[in-house]
Short mmCIF file of C-alpha atoms in Angstrom, two decimals:
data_model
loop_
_atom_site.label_atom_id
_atom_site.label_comp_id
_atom_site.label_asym_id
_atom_site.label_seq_id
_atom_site.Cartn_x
_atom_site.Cartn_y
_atom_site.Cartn_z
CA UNK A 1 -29.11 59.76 48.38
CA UNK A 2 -30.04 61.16 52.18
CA UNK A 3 -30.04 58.67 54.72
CA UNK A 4 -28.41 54.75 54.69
CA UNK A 5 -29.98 52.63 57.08
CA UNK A 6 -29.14 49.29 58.16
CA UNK A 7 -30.78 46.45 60.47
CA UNK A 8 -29.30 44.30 62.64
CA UNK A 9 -30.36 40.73 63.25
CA UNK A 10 -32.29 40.51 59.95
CA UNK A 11 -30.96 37.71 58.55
CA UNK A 12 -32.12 33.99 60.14
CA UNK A 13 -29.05 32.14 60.60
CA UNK A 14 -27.44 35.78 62.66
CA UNK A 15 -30.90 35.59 64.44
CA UNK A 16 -30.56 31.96 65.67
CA UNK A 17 -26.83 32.66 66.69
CA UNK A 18 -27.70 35.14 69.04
CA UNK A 19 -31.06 34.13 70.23
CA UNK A 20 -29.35 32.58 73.31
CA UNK A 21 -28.12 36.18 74.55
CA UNK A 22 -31.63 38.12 73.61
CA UNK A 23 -33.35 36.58 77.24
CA UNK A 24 -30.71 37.86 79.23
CA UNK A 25 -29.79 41.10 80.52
CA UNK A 26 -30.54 43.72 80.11
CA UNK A 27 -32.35 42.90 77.39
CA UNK A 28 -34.82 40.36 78.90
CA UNK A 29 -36.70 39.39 75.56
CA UNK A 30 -36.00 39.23 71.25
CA UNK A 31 -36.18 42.83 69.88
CA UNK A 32 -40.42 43.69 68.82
CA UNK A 33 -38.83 46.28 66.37
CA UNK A 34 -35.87 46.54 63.71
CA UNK A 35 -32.75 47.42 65.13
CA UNK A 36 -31.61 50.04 62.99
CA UNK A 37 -28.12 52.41 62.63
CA UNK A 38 -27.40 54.76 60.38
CA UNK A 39 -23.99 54.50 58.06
CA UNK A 40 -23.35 58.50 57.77
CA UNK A 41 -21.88 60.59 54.48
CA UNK A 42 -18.26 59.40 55.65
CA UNK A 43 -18.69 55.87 55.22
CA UNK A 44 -20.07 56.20 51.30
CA UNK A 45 -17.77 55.04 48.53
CA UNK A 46 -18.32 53.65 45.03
CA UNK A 47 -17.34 50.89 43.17
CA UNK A 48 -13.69 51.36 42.70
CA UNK A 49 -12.60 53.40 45.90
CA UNK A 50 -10.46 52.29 47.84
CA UNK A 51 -11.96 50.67 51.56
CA UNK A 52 -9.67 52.04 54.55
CA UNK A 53 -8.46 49.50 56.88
CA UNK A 54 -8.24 51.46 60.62
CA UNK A 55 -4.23 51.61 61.91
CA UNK A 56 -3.91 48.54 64.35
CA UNK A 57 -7.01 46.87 63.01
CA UNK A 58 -5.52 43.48 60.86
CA UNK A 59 -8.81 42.23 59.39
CA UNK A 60 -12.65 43.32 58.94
CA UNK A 61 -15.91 41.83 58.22
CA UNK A 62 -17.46 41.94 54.58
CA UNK A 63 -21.19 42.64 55.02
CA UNK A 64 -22.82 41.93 51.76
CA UNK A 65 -26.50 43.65 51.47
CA UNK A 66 -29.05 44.66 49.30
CA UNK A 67 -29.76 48.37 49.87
CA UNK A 68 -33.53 49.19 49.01
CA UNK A 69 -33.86 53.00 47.49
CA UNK A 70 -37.02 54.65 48.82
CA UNK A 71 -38.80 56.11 46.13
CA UNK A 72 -41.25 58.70 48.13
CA UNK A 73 -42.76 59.32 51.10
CA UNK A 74 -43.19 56.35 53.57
CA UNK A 75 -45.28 56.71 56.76
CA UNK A 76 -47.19 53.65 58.52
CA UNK A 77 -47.22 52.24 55.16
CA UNK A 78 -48.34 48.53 55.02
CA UNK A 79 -47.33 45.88 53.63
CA UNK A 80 -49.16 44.92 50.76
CA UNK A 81 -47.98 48.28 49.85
CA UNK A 82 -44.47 48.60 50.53
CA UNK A 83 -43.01 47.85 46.82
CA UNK A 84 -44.60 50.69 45.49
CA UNK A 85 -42.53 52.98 47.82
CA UNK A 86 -39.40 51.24 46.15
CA UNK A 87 -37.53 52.93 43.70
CA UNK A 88 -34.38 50.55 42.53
CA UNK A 89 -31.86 48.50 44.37
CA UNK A 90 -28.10 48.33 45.02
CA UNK A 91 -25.70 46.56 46.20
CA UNK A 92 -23.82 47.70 49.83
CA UNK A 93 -20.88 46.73 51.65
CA UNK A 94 -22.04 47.04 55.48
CA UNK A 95 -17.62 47.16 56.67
CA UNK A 96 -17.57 46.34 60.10
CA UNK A 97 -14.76 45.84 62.52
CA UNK A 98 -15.44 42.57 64.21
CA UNK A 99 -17.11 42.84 68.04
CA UNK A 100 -18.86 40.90 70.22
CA UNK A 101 -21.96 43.63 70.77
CA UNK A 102 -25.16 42.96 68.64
CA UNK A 103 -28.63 44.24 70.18
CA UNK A 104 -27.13 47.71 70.55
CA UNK A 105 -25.37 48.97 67.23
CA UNK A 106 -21.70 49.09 67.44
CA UNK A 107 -21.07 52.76 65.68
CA UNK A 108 -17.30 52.84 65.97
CA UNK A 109 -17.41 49.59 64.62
CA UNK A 110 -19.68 50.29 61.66
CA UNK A 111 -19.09 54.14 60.99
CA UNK A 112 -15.41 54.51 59.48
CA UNK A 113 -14.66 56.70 57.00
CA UNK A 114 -14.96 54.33 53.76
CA UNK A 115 -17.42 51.78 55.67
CA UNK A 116 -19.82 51.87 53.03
CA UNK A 117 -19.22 51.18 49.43
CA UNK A 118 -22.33 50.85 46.93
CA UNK A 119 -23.37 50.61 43.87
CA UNK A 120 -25.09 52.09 40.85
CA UNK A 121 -28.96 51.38 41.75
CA UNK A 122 -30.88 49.52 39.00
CA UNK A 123 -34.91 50.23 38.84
CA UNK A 124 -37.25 48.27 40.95
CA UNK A 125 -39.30 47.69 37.43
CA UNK A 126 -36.48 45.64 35.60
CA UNK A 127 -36.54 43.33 39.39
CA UNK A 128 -39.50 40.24 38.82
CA UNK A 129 -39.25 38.32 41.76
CA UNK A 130 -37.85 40.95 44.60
CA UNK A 131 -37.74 38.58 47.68
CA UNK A 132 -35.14 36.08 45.70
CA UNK A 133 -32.15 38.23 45.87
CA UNK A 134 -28.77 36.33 45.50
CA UNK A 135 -25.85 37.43 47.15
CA UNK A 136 -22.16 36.21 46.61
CA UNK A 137 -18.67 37.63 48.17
CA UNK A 138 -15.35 36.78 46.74
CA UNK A 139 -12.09 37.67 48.29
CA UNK A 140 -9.12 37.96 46.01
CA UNK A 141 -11.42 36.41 43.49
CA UNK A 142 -12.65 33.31 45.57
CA UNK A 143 -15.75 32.40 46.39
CA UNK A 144 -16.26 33.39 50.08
CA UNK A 145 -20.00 33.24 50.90
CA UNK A 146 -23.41 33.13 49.49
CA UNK A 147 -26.63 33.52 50.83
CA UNK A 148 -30.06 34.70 49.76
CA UNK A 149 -32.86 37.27 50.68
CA UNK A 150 -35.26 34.03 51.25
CA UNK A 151 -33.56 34.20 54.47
CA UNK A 152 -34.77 37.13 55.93
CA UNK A 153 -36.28 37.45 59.22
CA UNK A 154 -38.03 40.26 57.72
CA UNK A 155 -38.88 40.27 54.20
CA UNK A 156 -38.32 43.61 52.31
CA UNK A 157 -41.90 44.62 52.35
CA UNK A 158 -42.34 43.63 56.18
CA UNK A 159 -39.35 45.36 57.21
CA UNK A 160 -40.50 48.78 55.50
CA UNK A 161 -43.70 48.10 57.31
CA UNK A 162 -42.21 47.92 60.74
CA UNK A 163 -39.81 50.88 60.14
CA UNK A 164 -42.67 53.09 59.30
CA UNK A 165 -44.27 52.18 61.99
CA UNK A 166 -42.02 54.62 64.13
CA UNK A 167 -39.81 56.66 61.44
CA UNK A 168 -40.29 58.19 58.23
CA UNK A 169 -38.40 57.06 55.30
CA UNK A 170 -38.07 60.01 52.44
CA UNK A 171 -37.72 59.78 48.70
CA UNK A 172 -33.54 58.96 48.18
CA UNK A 173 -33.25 57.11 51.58
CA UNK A 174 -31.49 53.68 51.15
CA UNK A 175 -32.76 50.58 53.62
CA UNK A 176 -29.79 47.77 53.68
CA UNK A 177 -31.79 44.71 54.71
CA UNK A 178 -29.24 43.11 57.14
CA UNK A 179 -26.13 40.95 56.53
CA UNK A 180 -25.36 37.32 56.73
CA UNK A 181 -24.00 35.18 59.32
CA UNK A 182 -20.37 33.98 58.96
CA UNK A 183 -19.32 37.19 57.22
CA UNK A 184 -15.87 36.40 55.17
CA UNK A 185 -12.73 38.89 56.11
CA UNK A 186 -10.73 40.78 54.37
CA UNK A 187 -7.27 42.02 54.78
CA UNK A 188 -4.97 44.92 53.26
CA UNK A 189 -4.54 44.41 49.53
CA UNK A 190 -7.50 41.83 48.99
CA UNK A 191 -9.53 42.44 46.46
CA UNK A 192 -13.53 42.69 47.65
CA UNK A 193 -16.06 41.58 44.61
CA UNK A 194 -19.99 41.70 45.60
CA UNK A 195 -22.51 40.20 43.20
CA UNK A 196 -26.33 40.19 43.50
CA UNK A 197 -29.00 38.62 41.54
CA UNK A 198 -32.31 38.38 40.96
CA UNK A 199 -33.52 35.07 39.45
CA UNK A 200 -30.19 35.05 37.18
CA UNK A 201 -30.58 38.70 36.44
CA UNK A 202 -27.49 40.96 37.95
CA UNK A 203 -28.21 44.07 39.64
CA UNK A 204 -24.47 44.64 39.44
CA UNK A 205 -20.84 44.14 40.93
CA UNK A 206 -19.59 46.24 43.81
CA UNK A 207 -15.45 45.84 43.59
CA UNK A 208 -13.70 47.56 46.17
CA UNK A 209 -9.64 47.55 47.18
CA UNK A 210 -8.72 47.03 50.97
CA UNK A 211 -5.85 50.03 51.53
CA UNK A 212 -3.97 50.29 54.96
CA UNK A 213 -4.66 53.44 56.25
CA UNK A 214 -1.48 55.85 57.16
CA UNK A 215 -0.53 56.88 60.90
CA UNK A 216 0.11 60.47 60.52
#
């Protein structure tokens, strides 16, 4: 793995929440490109590890993705092309700390140590149908939200598309298509479980402890 990316806005239901704001300054007009961040080496955890919860932060935001695993080179590719630049899948928690910015990406929101958990990747071959991609959080074992790739603003071969357009994506580079609206929260002690399918088939479980962080 080299670089995690993640978009912003990606999903329809965040897009029509903060469509109202994108005409207004300083902004002026809806974004023509992905909004992308980058969730560095610190953030990266595995299934298992514990997720650190800041001191004097109470609660943060569970951003189930799909993280797409670049499989080679991709430069201007287009789309009709873009799913044979795809390795495998996994699943990513995008941890945020709850704010109120969106068109510019919130880094000390999004990059804490721990910020990132993901999973094993499974190959893009065993995936049929790779735009139907079912997502489910549970908190503490409870159903929390569900949503669905079919929602994207940009589909996974149309988002590849536009970020080649400007950036090169390399062979072990991992795209996380966006997050949901109405993220669920999660406290210290609650148990975070992330499931995605694929027409019934699992790509996995991401399961991931929230742990107080100690003031030193």
């Amino acid at each position: 793995m080299k670089t995690v990316i993640g978009a912003l806005l990606n999903f329809q239901g965040v897009w029509d929440q903060y469509a109202p704001i994108m005409n207004q300054e300083p902004h002026n007009k809806p974004p023509l490109y992905p909004v992308l961040y980058i969730k560095p080496v610190n953030t990266w955890r595995k299934s298992g590890e514990p997720i650190m919860l800041p001191a004097g932060i109470q609660e943060i935001e569970i951003g189930a993705t799909l993280g797409i695993v670049i499989g080679k080179t991709a430069v201007q590719i287009e789309e009709a092309a873009a799913f044979s630049y795809i390795q495998g899948y996994l699943i990513a928690n995008d941890v945020t700390i709850a704010h109120e910015k969106i068109l510019r990406p919130p880094i000390k929101q999004k990059c804490r140590d721990s910020f990132c958990p993901m999973s094993e990747m499974i190959i893009a071959s065993d995936i049929k149908n790779p735009n139907n991609f079912n997502i489910s959080v549970y908190i503490n074992d409870e159903l929390k939200l569900q949503n669905s790739t079919k929602n994207l603003v940009r589909p996974i071969a149309k988002l590849l598309a536009d970020i080649t357009k400007f950036m090169t994506l390399n062979e072990g580079d991992v795209v996380l298509v966006g997050t949901p609206e109405n993220l669920p929260l999660a406290r210290a002690g609650d148990k975070v479980s992330i499931d995605i399918s694929c027409e019934g088939k699992s790509i996995g479980h991401l399961v991931n402890f929230v742990k107080q962080e100690l003031v030193s």
